[in-house]
C-alpha atoms as a printed R data frame, in Angstrom:
    type eleno elety resid chain resno       x       y      z
1   ATOM     1    CA   MET     A     1 100.014 225.005 82.496
2   ATOM     2    CA   SER     A     2  97.941 221.844 82.311
3   ATOM     3    CA   PRO     A     3  95.178 221.179 80.031
4   ATOM     4    CA   SER     A     4  91.486 221.847 81.087
5   ATOM     5    CA   PRO     A     5  89.289 218.694 81.417
6   ATOM     6    CA   LEU     A     6  87.034 219.961 78.515
7   ATOM     7    CA   THR     A     7  90.128 220.084 76.463
8   ATOM     8    CA   THR     A     8  91.274 216.641 77.426
9   ATOM     9    CA   ALA     A     9  87.613 215.391 76.552
10  ATOM    10    CA   ASN     A    10  87.396 216.908 73.172
11  ATOM    11    CA   SER     A    11  90.965 215.638 72.422
12  ATOM    12    CA   ALA     A    12  89.640 212.171 73.319
13  ATOM    13    CA   ASN     A    13  86.599 212.514 71.227
14  ATOM    14    CA   THR     A    14  88.615 213.635 68.275
15  ATOM    15    CA   THR     A    15  90.754 210.558 68.202
16  ATOM    16    CA   THR     A    16  88.381 207.923 69.278
17  ATOM    17    CA   PRO     A    17  86.413 207.950 65.731
18  ATOM    18    CA   ALA     A    18  89.738 207.148 64.069
19  ATOM    19    CA   ALA     A    19  90.098 203.792 65.712
20  ATOM    20    CA   PRO     A    20  87.567 201.821 63.478
21  ATOM    21    CA   ALA     A    21  89.312 203.016 60.111
22  ATOM    22    CA   THR     A    22  92.785 201.951 61.190
23  ATOM    23    CA   GLY     A    23  92.012 199.245 63.865
24  ATOM    24    CA   PRO     A    24  92.216 195.567 63.108
25  ATOM    25    CA   SER     A    25  88.638 194.812 63.960
26  ATOM    26    CA   ALA     A    26  87.389 194.904 60.198
27  ATOM    27    CA   LEU     A    27  88.358 192.308 57.823
28  ATOM    28    CA   ASP     A    28  91.133 193.544 55.338
29  ATOM    29    CA   ALA     A    29  91.884 191.759 52.119
30  ATOM    30    CA   SER     A    30  95.763 192.713 52.067
31  ATOM    31    CA   ARG     A    31  96.197 191.357 55.832
32  ATOM    32    CA   THR     A    32  94.365 188.326 55.099
33  ATOM    33    CA   THR     A    33  96.234 187.403 51.996
34  ATOM    34    CA   ALA     A    34  99.451 188.297 53.726
35  ATOM    35    CA   THR     A    35  98.550 185.850 56.448
36  ATOM    36    CA   ALA     A    36  97.573 183.154 53.852
37  ATOM    37    CA   ALA     A    37 100.825 183.680 52.246
38  ATOM    38    CA   ARG     A    38 102.900 183.201 55.406
39  ATOM    39    CA   VAL     A    39 100.949 180.077 56.035
40  ATOM    40    CA   LEU     A    40 101.461 178.536 52.764
41  ATOM    41    CA   ARG     A    41 105.379 179.330 53.052
42  ATOM    42    CA   GLN     A    42 105.308 177.495 56.176
43  ATOM    43    CA   LEU     A    43 103.513 174.577 54.653
44  ATOM    44    CA   ARG     A    44 105.849 174.447 51.866
45  ATOM    45    CA   HIS     A    45 108.748 173.636 54.413
46  ATOM    46    CA   ASP     A    46 106.819 170.913 56.096
47  ATOM    47    CA   PRO     A    47 106.404 168.059 53.564
48  ATOM    48    CA   ARG     A    48 104.830 165.549 56.172
49  ATOM    49    CA   THR     A    49 101.952 167.898 56.759
50  ATOM    50    CA   ILE     A    50 101.417 168.261 53.065
51  ATOM    51    CA   ALA     A    51 101.365 164.583 52.580
52  ATOM    52    CA   LEU     A    52  99.032 164.032 55.447
53  ATOM    53    CA   MET     A    53  96.684 166.738 53.772
54  ATOM    54    CA   VAL     A    54  97.005 165.640 50.108
55  ATOM    55    CA   LEU     A    55  97.957 161.987 49.644
56  ATOM    56    CA   ILE     A    56  96.412 160.289 52.944
57  ATOM    57    CA   PRO     A    57  92.686 160.620 51.447
58  ATOM    58    CA   CYS     A    58  94.033 159.361 48.196
59  ATOM    59    CA   LEU     A    59  95.591 156.299 49.743
60  ATOM    60    CA   MET     A    60  92.593 155.489 51.858
61  ATOM    61    CA   LEU     A    61  90.351 155.469 48.837
62  ATOM    62    CA   ILE     A    62  92.595 153.333 47.101
63  ATOM    63    CA   LEU     A    63  92.696 150.984 50.052
64  ATOM    64    CA   LEU     A    64  89.000 151.174 50.214
65  ATOM    65    CA   ARG     A    65  88.728 150.218 46.563
66  ATOM    66    CA   TYR     A    66  90.539 147.202 46.894
67  ATOM    67    CA   VAL     A    67  88.965 145.936 50.153
68  ATOM    68    CA   PHE     A    68  85.834 145.736 48.078
69  ATOM    69    CA   ASP     A    69  87.633 144.325 45.168
70  ATOM    70    CA   ALA     A    70  85.317 141.285 44.901
71  ATOM    71    CA   SER     A    71  82.115 143.803 45.172
72  ATOM    72    CA   PRO     A    72  82.727 147.051 43.280
73  ATOM    73    CA   ARG     A    73  79.116 147.988 43.499
74  ATOM    74    CA   THR     A    74  79.942 148.326 47.257
75  ATOM    75    CA   PHE     A    75  82.785 150.752 46.577
76  ATOM    76    CA   ASP     A    76  80.307 152.602 44.276
77  ATOM    77    CA   ASN     A    77  77.933 152.854 47.165
78  ATOM    78    CA   ILE     A    78  80.153 154.221 50.052
79  ATOM    79    CA   GLY     A    79  83.053 155.459 47.999
80  ATOM    80    CA   ALA     A    80  81.179 158.744 47.059
81  ATOM    81    CA   SER     A    81  80.379 159.388 50.866
82  ATOM    82    CA   LEU     A    82  83.911 158.630 51.954
83  ATOM    83    CA   LEU     A    83  85.190 160.976 49.214
84  ATOM    84    CA   GLY     A    84  83.720 163.943 51.291
85  ATOM    85    CA   ILE     A    85  84.548 162.517 54.690
86  ATOM    86    CA   PHE     A    86  88.025 161.748 54.165
87  ATOM    87    CA   PRO     A    87  89.224 165.568 53.309
88  ATOM    88    CA   LEU     A    88  86.991 166.865 56.275
89  ATOM    89    CA   ILE     A    89  88.922 164.477 58.995
90  ATOM    90    CA   THR     A    90  92.319 165.356 57.472
91  ATOM    91    CA   MET     A    91  91.485 169.067 57.239
92  ATOM    92    CA   PHE     A    92  90.318 169.060 60.723
93  ATOM    93    CA   LEU     A    93  93.442 167.277 62.255
94  ATOM    94    CA   VAL     A    94  95.974 169.298 60.653
95  ATOM    95    CA   THR     A    95  94.254 172.591 61.156
96  ATOM    96    CA   SER     A    96  93.503 172.193 64.727
97  ATOM    97    CA   ILE     A    97  96.977 171.175 65.561
98  ATOM    98    CA   ALA     A    98  98.958 173.705 62.972
99  ATOM    99    CA   THR     A    99  96.800 176.688 64.616
100 ATOM   100    CA   LEU     A   100  97.356 175.490 68.158
101 ATOM   101    CA   ARG     A   101 101.287 175.205 67.689
102 ATOM   102    CA   GLU     A   102 101.140 178.875 66.457
103 ATOM   103    CA   ARG     A   103  99.222 179.833 69.686
104 ATOM   104    CA   THR     A   104 101.583 177.787 72.132
105 ATOM   105    CA   SER     A   105 104.776 178.972 70.551
106 ATOM   106    CA   GLY     A   106 103.707 182.787 70.925
107 ATOM   107    CA   THR     A   107 103.543 183.216 67.184
108 ATOM   108    CA   LEU     A   108  99.779 184.079 67.479
109 ATOM   109    CA   GLU     A   109 100.111 186.627 70.276
110 ATOM   110    CA   ARG     A   110 103.033 188.374 68.413
111 ATOM   111    CA   LEU     A   111 100.743 188.542 65.257
112 ATOM   112    CA   LEU     A   112  98.088 189.943 67.115
113 ATOM   113    CA   VAL     A   113 100.002 192.720 68.578
114 ATOM   114    CA   LEU     A   114 100.508 193.994 65.018
115 ATOM   115    CA   PRO     A   115  97.432 195.561 63.048
116 ATOM   116    CA   LEU     A   116  95.997 191.971 62.349
117 ATOM   117    CA   GLY     A   117  92.473 191.572 63.611
118 ATOM   118    CA   LYS     A   118  91.239 188.029 64.578
119 ATOM   119    CA   ALA     A   119  88.950 187.862 61.743
120 ATOM   120    CA   ASP     A   120  92.091 188.552 59.431
121 ATOM   121    CA   LEU     A   121  93.788 185.646 61.022
122 ATOM   122    CA   ILE     A   122  90.973 183.109 60.727
123 ATOM   123    CA   ALA     A   123  90.166 184.319 57.105
124 ATOM   124    CA   GLY     A   124  93.940 184.115 56.248
125 ATOM   125    CA   TYR     A   125  94.381 180.608 57.678
126 ATOM   126    CA   ALA     A   126  91.170 179.493 56.095
127 ATOM   127    CA   LEU     A   127  92.237 180.984 52.670
128 ATOM   128    CA   ALA     A   128  95.725 179.029 53.019
129 ATOM   129    CA   PHE     A   129  94.087 175.754 53.813
130 ATOM   130    CA   GLY     A   130  91.440 176.118 51.389
131 ATOM   131    CA   ALA     A   131  93.848 176.280 48.604
132 ATOM   132    CA   VAL     A   132  95.260 173.197 49.974
133 ATOM   133    CA   ALA     A   133  91.815 171.706 50.061
134 ATOM   134    CA   ILE     A   134  91.247 172.578 46.434
135 ATOM   135    CA   VAL     A   135  94.222 170.369 45.520
136 ATOM   136    CA   GLN     A   136  93.319 167.577 47.955
137 ATOM   137    CA   SER     A   137  89.784 167.450 46.663
138 ATOM   138    CA   ALA     A   138  90.674 167.299 43.006
139 ATOM   139    CA   LEU     A   139  93.297 164.591 43.436
140 ATOM   140    CA   ALA     A   140  91.003 162.462 45.513
141 ATOM   141    CA   THR     A   141  87.953 163.159 43.005
142 ATOM   142    CA   GLY     A   142  89.978 162.532 39.975
143 ATOM   143    CA   LEU     A   143  91.507 159.455 41.460
144 ATOM   144    CA   ALA     A   144  87.971 157.937 42.404
145 ATOM   145    CA   VAL     A   145  86.530 158.597 39.278
146 ATOM   146    CA   TRP     A   146  88.799 158.005 36.581
147 ATOM   147    CA   LEU     A   147  91.486 155.594 38.004
148 ATOM   148    CA   LEU     A   148  89.464 153.454 40.709
149 ATOM   149    CA   GLY     A   149  86.195 153.559 38.608
150 ATOM   150    CA   LEU     A   150  83.917 155.012 40.961
151 ATOM   151    CA   ASP     A   151  80.498 154.946 38.972
152 ATOM   152    CA   VAL     A   152  78.495 158.249 39.631
153 ATOM   153    CA   THR     A   153  75.331 159.222 37.619
154 ATOM   154    CA   GLY     A   154  76.028 162.849 38.189
155 ATOM   155    CA   SER     A   155  78.705 165.145 37.099
156 ATOM   156    CA   PRO     A   156  82.022 164.373 38.645
157 ATOM   157    CA   TRP     A   157  82.456 168.150 39.012
158 ATOM   158    CA   LEU     A   158  79.637 168.217 41.595
159 ATOM   159    CA   LEU     A   159  81.373 165.449 43.547
160 ATOM   160    CA   LEU     A   160  84.392 167.851 43.648
161 ATOM   161    CA   LEU     A   161  82.398 170.717 44.662
162 ATOM   162    CA   VAL     A   162  80.977 168.826 47.844
163 ATOM   163    CA   ALA     A   163  84.480 167.318 48.617
164 ATOM   164    CA   LEU     A   164  85.773 170.850 48.519
165 ATOM   165    CA   LEU     A   165  83.096 172.139 50.908
166 ATOM   166    CA   ASP     A   166  83.847 169.333 53.097
167 ATOM   167    CA   ALA     A   167  87.389 169.869 53.342
168 ATOM   168    CA   LEU     A   168  86.671 173.696 54.089
169 ATOM   169    CA   LEU     A   169  84.382 172.623 56.741
170 ATOM   170    CA   GLY     A   170  86.814 170.425 58.300
171 ATOM   171    CA   THR     A   171  89.485 173.420 57.965
172 ATOM   172    CA   ALA     A   172  86.609 175.730 60.008
173 ATOM   173    CA   LEU     A   173  86.031 172.996 62.643
174 ATOM   174    CA   GLY     A   174  89.798 172.670 63.152
175 ATOM   175    CA   LEU     A   175  90.279 176.428 63.595
176 ATOM   176    CA   PHE     A   176  87.503 176.680 65.791
177 ATOM   177    CA   VAL     A   177  88.379 173.835 68.239
178 ATOM   178    CA   SER     A   178  92.102 174.846 68.533
179 ATOM   179    CA   ALA     A   179  90.753 177.646 70.736
180 ATOM   180    CA   PHE     A   180  89.904 175.202 73.593
181 ATOM   181    CA   ALA     A   181  92.886 172.861 73.513
182 ATOM   182    CA   ALA     A   182  96.029 173.556 75.299
183 ATOM   183    CA   SER     A   183  98.250 171.048 73.708
184 ATOM   184    CA   GLU     A   184  98.520 169.226 70.702
185 ATOM   185    CA   PHE     A   185  97.390 166.093 72.459
186 ATOM   186    CA   GLN     A   186  94.274 167.860 73.528
187 ATOM   187    CA   ALA     A   187  93.516 168.754 70.176
188 ATOM   188    CA   VAL     A   188  93.550 165.279 68.803
189 ATOM   189    CA   GLN     A   189  91.169 164.451 71.643
190 ATOM   190    CA   PHE     A   190  88.459 166.783 69.979
191 ATOM   191    CA   MET     A   191  88.337 164.290 66.976
192 ATOM   192    CA   PRO     A   192  86.274 161.778 68.926
193 ATOM   193    CA   ALA     A   193  84.061 164.542 70.326
194 ATOM   194    CA   VAL     A   194  83.616 166.421 67.168
195 ATOM   195    CA   ILE     A   195  84.127 164.112 64.248
196 ATOM   196    CA   PHE     A   196  83.128 160.522 65.339
197 ATOM   197    CA   PRO     A   197  79.664 161.305 66.285
198 ATOM   198    CA   GLN     A   198  79.071 162.863 62.948
199 ATOM   199    CA   LEU     A   199  80.568 159.933 61.325
200 ATOM   200    CA   LEU     A   200  78.367 157.359 62.952
201 ATOM   201    CA   LEU     A   201  75.093 159.407 62.496
202 ATOM   202    CA   CYS     A   202  75.877 160.773 58.955
203 ATOM   203    CA   GLY     A   203  73.917 157.787 57.304
204 ATOM   204    CA   LEU     A   204  77.224 156.244 56.042
205 ATOM   205    CA   PHE     A   205  76.555 152.943 57.889
206 ATOM   206    CA   THR     A   206  72.563 152.961 57.851
207 ATOM   207    CA   PRO     A   207  69.841 155.326 56.462
208 ATOM   208    CA   ARG     A   208  69.372 157.903 58.888
209 ATOM   209    CA   SER     A   209  65.534 157.444 58.542
210 ATOM   210    CA   ASP     A   210  66.181 153.920 60.077
211 ATOM   211    CA   MET     A   211  67.582 155.252 63.237
212 ATOM   212    CA   HIS     A   212  66.168 155.958 66.575
213 ATOM   213    CA   PRO     A   213  64.186 159.260 66.178
214 ATOM   214    CA   VAL     A   214  66.250 161.080 68.851
215 ATOM   215    CA   LEU     A   215  69.344 160.102 66.809
216 ATOM   216    CA   GLU     A   216  67.760 160.879 63.603
217 ATOM   217    CA   ALA     A   217  66.889 164.312 65.008
218 ATOM   218    CA   VAL     A   218  70.391 164.822 66.285
219 ATOM   219    CA   SER     A   219  71.787 163.803 62.706
220 ATOM   220    CA   ASP     A   220  69.305 166.567 61.087
221 ATOM   221    CA   VAL     A   221  71.480 169.482 62.756
222 ATOM   222    CA   LEU     A   222  75.071 167.899 62.169
223 ATOM   223    CA   PRO     A   223  76.860 168.934 58.854
224 ATOM   224    CA   MET     A   224  78.386 165.902 57.833
225 ATOM   225    CA   SER     A   225  74.898 164.379 57.392
226 ATOM   226    CA   TYR     A   226  74.284 166.852 54.671
227 ATOM   227    CA   ALA     A   227  77.722 166.306 53.061
228 ATOM   228    CA   VAL     A   228  77.155 162.601 52.797
229 ATOM   229    CA   ASP     A   229  73.581 163.311 51.434
230 ATOM   230    CA   GLY     A   230  75.119 165.772 48.841
231 ATOM   231    CA   MET     A   231  77.351 163.027 47.628
232 ATOM   232    CA   ASN     A   232  74.449 160.612 47.576
233 ATOM   233    CA   GLN     A   233  72.532 162.885 45.228
234 ATOM   234    CA   VAL     A   234  75.238 163.099 42.808
235 ATOM   235    CA   LEU     A   235  75.821 159.326 42.816
236 ATOM   236    CA   HIS     A   236  72.022 158.676 41.912
237 ATOM   237    CA   HIS     A   237  71.014 161.585 40.060
238 ATOM   238    CA   ALA     A   238  72.192 162.783 36.666
239 ATOM   239    CA   ASP     A   239  70.831 166.634 37.190
240 ATOM   240    CA   MET     A   240  71.466 168.945 40.007
241 ATOM   241    CA   THR     A   241  68.530 168.519 42.497
242 ATOM   242    CA   ALA     A   242  66.943 170.829 44.831
243 ATOM   243    CA   THR     A   243  68.080 168.521 47.549
244 ATOM   244    CA   PHE     A   244  71.713 168.764 46.545
245 ATOM   245    CA   VAL     A   245  71.479 172.494 46.440
246 ATOM   246    CA   ARG     A   246  70.065 172.432 50.020
247 ATOM   247    CA   ASP     A   247  72.974 170.160 51.209
248 ATOM   248    CA   VAL     A   248  75.805 172.343 49.672
249 ATOM   249    CA   LEU     A   249  74.267 175.576 51.155
250 ATOM   250    CA   ILE     A   250  74.002 173.883 54.495
251 ATOM   251    CA   VAL     A   251  77.522 172.590 54.246
252 ATOM   252    CA   ALA     A   252  78.835 176.188 53.178
253 ATOM   253    CA   GLY     A   253  76.872 177.966 55.771
254 ATOM   254    CA   CYS     A   254  78.030 175.722 58.403
255 ATOM   255    CA   ALA     A   255  81.725 176.309 57.347
256 ATOM   256    CA   LEU     A   256  81.119 180.135 57.416
257 ATOM   257    CA   LEU     A   257  79.416 180.015 60.801
258 ATOM   258    CA   VAL     A   258  82.118 177.982 62.490
259 ATOM   259    CA   LEU     A   259  84.604 180.381 60.907
260 ATOM   260    CA   GLY     A   260  83.042 183.213 62.465
261 ATOM   261    CA   LEU     A   261  82.898 181.360 65.827
262 ATOM   262    CA   GLY     A   262  86.546 180.799 65.317
263 ATOM   263    CA   ALA     A   263  87.302 184.420 65.043
264 ATOM   264    CA   ALA     A   264  85.050 185.282 68.229
265 ATOM   265    CA   THR     A   265  86.738 182.891 70.376
266 ATOM   266    CA   LEU     A   266  90.353 183.088 69.267
267 ATOM   267    CA   ARG     A   267  92.280 184.156 72.464
268 ATOM   268    CA   ARG     A   268  94.934 186.743 72.325
269 ATOM   269    CA   ARG     A   269  97.152 185.247 75.325
270 ATOM   270    CA   THR     A   270  98.908 181.996 74.772
271 ATOM   271    CA   ALA     A   271  97.942 178.855 76.817
């Protein structure tokens, strides 16, 4: 005899509440760390990608130092800013391409069939690339301060903090834009749209207060502006200032916000 509609409804009601407990919607530490470990294992077998993320910012700083060989003070003025910009750019480029490659190859869709939520996947990628960002930022900061002679008034550890947050912001932006690209070529095309305007308006080439009022207002909402401001605070002040704390919090908050947007826009279907 077939079950009555009431029995069927009661059965559905008793099974529905169990979904949030076992479903992949909530962030789970074990799933996140497992994802991060998988990404790090893949990176270990890709030395070219590791070299791009870890060595290229260092090589760019060395090149910049000797471009201004006759004017070391110029290197001091812009070197700190670029110490934050270079990691952001490289992490954006590598992360966007790596994430897109997993989606177009079908790996991402197979992972999401498992009890693995979008938040777990995004957080796992952020954790893995964040570990690489720590190495990258430490090498670049140590090279700039102790080998290239970057003269900063504040603590080099504060430089390292801002460089690390910039690298994490680049990772978050890369994860976010990868959801809107259908190929690796399109992922690279997002760099002029996402990175270059921030590079021009961040205050690296001219103080933001000297820009056209409209451009200055736009620069006030771009995270790279606060990354450069934070580096300049360390460059010119011996102690941690309130402006530095504001800049660090804004960069960190933008990274978290973009990671959340990345999890929300991550698509299950391959392109």
